[in-house]
Amino acid sequence: MRRIALIAAATLGLAAQAWAAPPRLYEIDVLVFANHLRKLDGNEHWNQEKITPIAGFKKALSPSHGLPQGSQLAVAQSILARHPHYTILAARSWVQNVIALRKTKAVRITSHRDGRLKGVIRVFQWRLMHVALDLHYTPSGATRSSSQTTVYQLVESRPVALRATNYFDHPKFGVLVRVVPYTGPVTTPH
């Protein structure tokens, strides 16, 4: 009986060590850009009443870093910035511990200067790495009527490939996301 108790205690000790494993840190790079090509919207219409509030926006962390020089998304940013049909809305990079959805913190994404983009991104682990977006984009000068401003919303959650550029598409704006395992010094969003 004593031997069984010792084996059970040792097993529980190993299980506790597994749960207390060091965090898995990932660098997340995000590039959001507006698309000004008119023919891509396919004459779609967006109902203003269906726009939902952004959950967790006020409590979200705010990354202060732009994209690291030499990153693949920094290269994409420079190419898109030179093209007349695209406008860069946000370019952010941060390092975070990727955990289960209920425990992960949202990260706030807003446009650089004009407030036309706001929303949150969550990166979480659920069997596979996932990215969940809830972004609102208000094009400059876009109105539905004299009293309402047109707002486009992109709400999507899906698995993403590590070390790859993942594209989230909307006819009016796009999001590029890269999630890469991180081993350098830690800088977290505030």
PDB file of C-alpha atoms in Angstrom:
ATOM      1  CA  MET A   1       0.000   0.000   0.000  1.00  0.00           C
ATOM      2  CA  ARG A   2       2.821   2.350   0.885  1.00  0.00           C
ATOM      3  CA  ARG A   3       4.495   1.621  -2.433  1.00  0.00           C
ATOM      4  CA  ILE A   4       1.303   2.491  -4.355  1.00  0.00           C
ATOM      5  CA  ALA A   5       1.060   5.784  -2.440  1.00  0.00           C
ATOM      6  CA  LEU A   6       4.680   6.650  -3.371  1.00  0.00           C
ATOM      7  CA  ILE A   7       4.062   5.842  -7.047  1.00  0.00           C
ATOM      8  CA  ALA A   8       0.880   7.946  -7.044  1.00  0.00           C
ATOM      9  CA  ALA A   9       2.696  10.874  -5.400  1.00  0.00           C
ATOM     10  CA  ALA A  10       5.540  10.663  -7.942  1.00  0.00           C
ATOM     11  CA  THR A  11       3.076  10.527 -10.822  1.00  0.00           C
ATOM     12  CA  LEU A  12       1.195  13.571  -9.519  1.00  0.00           C
ATOM     13  CA  GLY A  13       4.509  15.408  -9.118  1.00  0.00           C
ATOM     14  CA  LEU A  14       5.419  14.727 -12.757  1.00  0.00           C
ATOM     15  CA  ALA A  15       1.969  15.841 -13.906  1.00  0.00           C
ATOM     16  CA  ALA A  16       2.306  19.087 -11.929  1.00  0.00           C
ATOM     17  CA  GLN A  17       5.682  19.740 -13.570  1.00  0.00           C
ATOM     18  CA  ALA A  18       4.123  19.212 -17.007  1.00  0.00           C
ATOM     19  CA  TRP A  19       1.394  21.761 -16.224  1.00  0.00           C
ATOM     20  CA  ALA A  20       4.012  24.236 -14.985  1.00  0.00           C
ATOM     21  CA  ALA A  21       6.011  24.031 -18.224  1.00  0.00           C
ATOM     22  CA  PRO A  22       7.613  27.278 -19.364  1.00  0.00           C
ATOM     23  CA  PRO A  23       5.415  29.466 -21.572  1.00  0.00           C
ATOM     24  CA  ARG A  24       5.495  28.997 -25.326  1.00  0.00           C
ATOM     25  CA  LEU A  25       6.307  32.443 -26.658  1.00  0.00           C
ATOM     26  CA  TYR A  26       5.459  33.502 -30.187  1.00  0.00           C
ATOM     27  CA  GLU A  27       6.128  36.646 -32.165  1.00  0.00           C
ATOM     28  CA  ILE A  28       2.963  37.866 -33.846  1.00  0.00           C
ATOM     29  CA  ASP A  29       3.230  40.284 -36.777  1.00  0.00           C
ATOM     30  CA  VAL A  30       0.076  41.908 -38.159  1.00  0.00           C
ATOM     31  CA  LEU A  31      -0.385  44.113 -41.214  1.00  0.00           C
ATOM     32  CA  VAL A  32      -3.802  45.603 -42.015  1.00  0.00           C
ATOM     33  CA  PHE A  33      -4.383  47.457 -45.276  1.00  0.00           C
ATOM     34  CA  ALA A  34      -7.314  49.086 -47.057  1.00  0.00           C
ATOM     35  CA  ASN A  35      -8.184  47.976 -50.559  1.00  0.00           C
ATOM     36  CA  HIS A  36      -9.361  50.787 -52.887  1.00  0.00           C
ATOM     37  CA  LEU A  37     -10.070  48.594 -55.923  1.00  0.00           C
ATOM     38  CA  ARG A  38     -13.773  49.133 -56.593  1.00  0.00           C
ATOM     39  CA  LYS A  39     -14.380  46.060 -58.731  1.00  0.00           C
ATOM     40  CA  LEU A  40     -13.506  43.641 -55.899  1.00  0.00           C
ATOM     41  CA  ASP A  41     -16.607  44.374 -53.808  1.00  0.00           C
ATOM     42  CA  GLY A  42     -18.865  42.545 -56.294  1.00  0.00           C
ATOM     43  CA  ASN A  43     -21.732  44.993 -55.683  1.00  0.00           C
ATOM     44  CA  GLU A  44     -22.114  43.597 -52.172  1.00  0.00           C
ATOM     45  CA  HIS A  45     -24.127  45.603 -49.663  1.00  0.00           C
ATOM     46  CA  TRP A  46     -23.434  45.771 -45.956  1.00  0.00           C
ATOM     47  CA  ASN A  47     -26.223  46.269 -43.474  1.00  0.00           C
ATOM     48  CA  GLN A  48     -25.198  48.866 -40.885  1.00  0.00           C
ATOM     49  CA  GLU A  49     -27.439  47.402 -38.202  1.00  0.00           C
ATOM     50  CA  LYS A  50     -25.470  44.124 -38.133  1.00  0.00           C
ATOM     51  CA  ILE A  51     -22.237  45.727 -36.910  1.00  0.00           C
ATOM     52  CA  THR A  52     -21.565  44.328 -33.431  1.00  0.00           C
ATOM     53  CA  PRO A  53     -19.497  45.933 -30.667  1.00  0.00           C
ATOM     54  CA  ILE A  54     -15.890  44.797 -30.354  1.00  0.00           C
ATOM     55  CA  ALA A  55     -15.703  42.479 -27.334  1.00  0.00           C
ATOM     56  CA  GLY A  56     -12.804  43.237 -24.994  1.00  0.00           C
ATOM     57  CA  PHE A  57     -11.579  46.358 -26.817  1.00  0.00           C
ATOM     58  CA  LYS A  58     -11.162  48.509 -23.692  1.00  0.00           C
ATOM     59  CA  LYS A  59      -9.260  45.826 -21.755  1.00  0.00           C
ATOM     60  CA  ALA A  60      -7.088  44.757 -24.704  1.00  0.00           C
ATOM     61  CA  LEU A  61      -3.316  45.111 -24.652  1.00  0.00           C
ATOM     62  CA  SER A  62      -1.802  47.697 -27.008  1.00  0.00           C
ATOM     63  CA  PRO A  63       1.372  46.793 -28.880  1.00  0.00           C
ATOM     64  CA  SER A  64       3.612  49.801 -29.402  1.00  0.00           C
ATOM     65  CA  HIS A  65       6.041  48.233 -31.842  1.00  0.00           C
ATOM     66  CA  GLY A  66       5.797  48.398 -35.595  1.00  0.00           C
ATOM     67  CA  LEU A  67       6.972  45.516 -37.733  1.00  0.00           C
ATOM     68  CA  PRO A  68      10.612  44.514 -37.248  1.00  0.00           C
ATOM     69  CA  GLN A  69      12.883  45.593 -40.062  1.00  0.00           C
ATOM     70  CA  GLY A  70      13.540  42.718 -42.424  1.00  0.00           C
ATOM     71  CA  SER A  71      10.433  40.745 -41.468  1.00  0.00           C
ATOM     72  CA  GLN A  72       8.363  39.364 -44.328  1.00  0.00           C
ATOM     73  CA  LEU A  73       5.416  41.569 -43.390  1.00  0.00           C
ATOM     74  CA  ALA A  74       7.669  44.669 -43.328  1.00  0.00           C
ATOM     75  CA  VAL A  75       8.575  43.845 -46.933  1.00  0.00           C
ATOM     76  CA  ALA A  76       4.865  43.466 -47.789  1.00  0.00           C
ATOM     77  CA  GLN A  77       4.170  46.775 -46.032  1.00  0.00           C
ATOM     78  CA  SER A  78       6.717  48.642 -48.163  1.00  0.00           C
ATOM     79  CA  ILE A  79       5.308  47.117 -51.381  1.00  0.00           C
ATOM     80  CA  LEU A  80       1.669  47.888 -50.471  1.00  0.00           C
ATOM     81  CA  ALA A  81       2.543  51.425 -49.312  1.00  0.00           C
ATOM     82  CA  ARG A  82       3.914  52.245 -52.779  1.00  0.00           C
ATOM     83  CA  HIS A  83       0.811  50.930 -54.575  1.00  0.00           C
ATOM     84  CA  PRO A  84      -1.939  53.530 -55.223  1.00  0.00           C
ATOM     85  CA  HIS A  85      -4.786  51.039 -54.608  1.00  0.00           C
ATOM     86  CA  TYR A  86      -3.798  50.211 -51.019  1.00  0.00           C
ATOM     87  CA  THR A  87      -3.411  52.163 -47.794  1.00  0.00           C
ATOM     88  CA  ILE A  88      -1.618  50.786 -44.747  1.00  0.00           C
ATOM     89  CA  LEU A  89      -3.968  50.994 -41.757  1.00  0.00           C
ATOM     90  CA  ALA A  90      -1.870  49.280 -39.060  1.00  0.00           C
ATOM     91  CA  ALA A  91       1.402  47.392 -38.735  1.00  0.00           C
ATOM     92  CA  ARG A  92       2.145  45.860 -35.334  1.00  0.00           C
ATOM     93  CA  SER A  93       4.415  43.259 -33.773  1.00  0.00           C
ATOM     94  CA  TRP A  94       4.455  41.759 -30.285  1.00  0.00           C
ATOM     95  CA  VAL A  95       5.522  38.681 -28.340  1.00  0.00           C
ATOM     96  CA  GLN A  96       3.043  36.705 -26.269  1.00  0.00           C
ATOM     97  CA  ASN A  97       2.479  33.416 -24.532  1.00  0.00           C
ATOM     98  CA  VAL A  98      -0.064  31.546 -26.650  1.00  0.00           C
ATOM     99  CA  ILE A  99      -2.540  29.676 -24.469  1.00  0.00           C
ATOM    100  CA  ALA A 100      -6.194  28.577 -24.521  1.00  0.00           C
ATOM    101  CA  LEU A 101      -8.806  31.044 -25.813  1.00  0.00           C
ATOM    102  CA  ARG A 102     -10.432  31.723 -22.435  1.00  0.00           C
ATOM    103  CA  LYS A 103      -7.073  32.670 -20.919  1.00  0.00           C
ATOM    104  CA  THR A 104      -5.520  34.615 -23.783  1.00  0.00           C
ATOM    105  CA  LYS A 105      -5.595  38.408 -23.783  1.00  0.00           C
ATOM    106  CA  ALA A 106      -6.927  40.366 -26.725  1.00  0.00           C
ATOM    107  CA  VAL A 107      -4.528  42.741 -28.450  1.00  0.00           C
ATOM    108  CA  ARG A 108      -5.898  46.075 -29.662  1.00  0.00           C
ATOM    109  CA  ILE A 109      -5.255  47.030 -33.269  1.00  0.00           C
ATOM    110  CA  THR A 110      -5.974  50.604 -34.357  1.00  0.00           C
ATOM    111  CA  SER A 111      -4.988  52.648 -37.391  1.00  0.00           C
ATOM    112  CA  HIS A 112      -1.836  54.725 -37.201  1.00  0.00           C
ATOM    113  CA  ARG A 113      -3.253  58.233 -37.373  1.00  0.00           C
ATOM    114  CA  ASP A 114      -6.881  58.608 -38.308  1.00  0.00           C
ATOM    115  CA  GLY A 115      -8.868  56.077 -36.254  1.00  0.00           C
ATOM    116  CA  ARG A 116     -10.453  54.458 -39.325  1.00  0.00           C
ATOM    117  CA  LEU A 117      -9.504  50.990 -38.061  1.00  0.00           C
ATOM    118  CA  LYS A 118     -10.139  49.578 -34.617  1.00  0.00           C
ATOM    119  CA  GLY A 119     -10.501  46.116 -33.249  1.00  0.00           C
ATOM    120  CA  VAL A 120      -8.880  43.207 -31.471  1.00  0.00           C
ATOM    121  CA  ILE A 121      -6.883  40.137 -32.368  1.00  0.00           C
ATOM    122  CA  ARG A 122      -6.563  37.023 -30.253  1.00  0.00           C
ATOM    123  CA  VAL A 123      -3.951  34.354 -30.884  1.00  0.00           C
ATOM    124  CA  PHE A 124      -4.675  31.141 -29.022  1.00  0.00           C
ATOM    125  CA  GLN A 125      -3.929  27.435 -28.944  1.00  0.00           C
ATOM    126  CA  TRP A 126      -6.721  24.912 -29.416  1.00  0.00           C
ATOM    127  CA  ARG A 127      -5.145  21.770 -30.836  1.00  0.00           C
ATOM    128  CA  LEU A 128      -3.765  24.044 -33.578  1.00  0.00           C
ATOM    129  CA  MET A 129      -2.674  27.691 -33.490  1.00  0.00           C
ATOM    130  CA  HIS A 130      -5.694  29.987 -34.087  1.00  0.00           C
ATOM    131  CA  VAL A 131      -6.172  33.656 -34.851  1.00  0.00           C
ATOM    132  CA  ALA A 132      -9.473  35.385 -34.086  1.00  0.00           C
ATOM    133  CA  LEU A 133     -10.133  38.851 -35.549  1.00  0.00           C
ATOM    134  CA  ASP A 134     -12.828  41.399 -34.786  1.00  0.00           C
ATOM    135  CA  LEU A 135     -11.997  44.527 -36.787  1.00  0.00           C
ATOM    136  CA  HIS A 136     -14.056  47.563 -37.817  1.00  0.00           C
ATOM    137  CA  TYR A 137     -12.928  49.689 -40.769  1.00  0.00           C
ATOM    138  CA  THR A 138     -14.460  53.057 -41.667  1.00  0.00           C
ATOM    139  CA  PRO A 139     -13.229  54.310 -45.058  1.00  0.00           C
ATOM    140  CA  SER A 140     -12.606  58.037 -45.254  1.00  0.00           C
ATOM    141  CA  GLY A 141     -15.590  59.752 -46.850  1.00  0.00           C
ATOM    142  CA  ALA A 142     -17.709  56.558 -46.869  1.00  0.00           C
ATOM    143  CA  THR A 143     -21.283  57.165 -45.784  1.00  0.00           C
ATOM    144  CA  ARG A 144     -24.549  55.307 -46.145  1.00  0.00           C
ATOM    145  CA  SER A 145     -26.681  58.345 -45.546  1.00  0.00           C
ATOM    146  CA  SER A 146     -26.232  61.795 -44.135  1.00  0.00           C
ATOM    147  CA  SER A 147     -26.679  60.485 -40.575  1.00  0.00           C
ATOM    148  CA  GLN A 148     -24.744  57.182 -40.663  1.00  0.00           C
ATOM    149  CA  THR A 149     -21.175  56.340 -41.473  1.00  0.00           C
ATOM    150  CA  THR A 150     -20.439  53.092 -43.275  1.00  0.00           C
ATOM    151  CA  VAL A 151     -18.476  50.635 -41.152  1.00  0.00           C
ATOM    152  CA  TYR A 152     -17.151  47.337 -42.500  1.00  0.00           C
ATOM    153  CA  GLN A 153     -16.553  44.524 -40.034  1.00  0.00           C
ATOM    154  CA  LEU A 154     -14.313  41.487 -40.352  1.00  0.00           C
ATOM    155  CA  VAL A 155     -15.021  38.811 -37.729  1.00  0.00           C
ATOM    156  CA  GLU A 156     -13.218  35.561 -38.333  1.00  0.00           C
ATOM    157  CA  SER A 157     -11.541  32.836 -36.326  1.00  0.00           C
ATOM    158  CA  ARG A 158      -9.562  30.048 -37.892  1.00  0.00           C
ATOM    159  CA  PRO A 159      -6.432  27.913 -37.582  1.00  0.00           C
ATOM    160  CA  VAL A 160      -3.251  29.423 -38.993  1.00  0.00           C
ATOM    161  CA  ALA A 161       0.022  27.942 -40.144  1.00  0.00           C
ATOM    162  CA  LEU A 162       3.127  28.744 -38.109  1.00  0.00           C
ATOM    163  CA  ARG A 163       5.950  30.558 -39.939  1.00  0.00           C
ATOM    164  CA  ALA A 164       3.607  31.321 -42.856  1.00  0.00           C
ATOM    165  CA  THR A 165       1.851  34.481 -43.976  1.00  0.00           C
ATOM    166  CA  ASN A 166      -1.867  33.982 -43.297  1.00  0.00           C
ATOM    167  CA  TYR A 167      -4.363  36.185 -45.162  1.00  0.00           C
ATOM    168  CA  PHE A 168      -7.765  37.264 -43.837  1.00  0.00           C
ATOM    169  CA  ASP A 169      -9.834  38.769 -46.625  1.00  0.00           C
ATOM    170  CA  HIS A 170     -12.600  41.343 -46.847  1.00  0.00           C
ATOM    171  CA  PRO A 171     -13.511  43.192 -50.075  1.00  0.00           C
ATOM    172  CA  LYS A 172     -12.591  46.531 -48.450  1.00  0.00           C
ATOM    173  CA  PHE A 173      -9.557  45.593 -46.343  1.00  0.00           C
ATOM    174  CA  GLY A 174      -7.159  42.740 -45.716  1.00  0.00           C
ATOM    175  CA  VAL A 175      -5.116  41.396 -42.824  1.00  0.00           C
ATOM    176  CA  LEU A 176      -1.794  39.563 -43.019  1.00  0.00           C
ATOM    177  CA  VAL A 177      -0.731  37.641 -39.899  1.00  0.00           C
ATOM    178  CA  ARG A 178       2.478  35.733 -39.141  1.00  0.00           C
ATOM    179  CA  VAL A 179       2.958  33.632 -35.993  1.00  0.00           C
ATOM    180  CA  VAL A 180       6.527  32.476 -35.375  1.00  0.00           C
ATOM    181  CA  PRO A 181       8.059  30.724 -32.323  1.00  0.00           C
ATOM    182  CA  TYR A 182      10.121  33.290 -30.408  1.00  0.00           C
ATOM    183  CA  THR A 183      13.415  32.831 -28.573  1.00  0.00           C
ATOM    184  CA  GLY A 184      14.736  36.400 -28.125  1.00  0.00           C
ATOM    185  CA  PRO A 185      14.248  39.006 -25.380  1.00  0.00           C
ATOM    186  CA  VAL A 186      10.631  39.458 -24.285  1.00  0.00           C
ATOM    187  CA  THR A 187       8.721  42.676 -25.040  1.00  0.00           C
ATOM    188  CA  THR A 188       5.003  42.466 -24.280  1.00  0.00           C
ATOM    189  CA  PRO A 189       2.148  44.774 -25.281  1.00  0.00           C
ATOM    190  CA  HIS A 190       1.013  47.297 -22.617  1.00  0.00           C
TER     191      HIS A 190
END
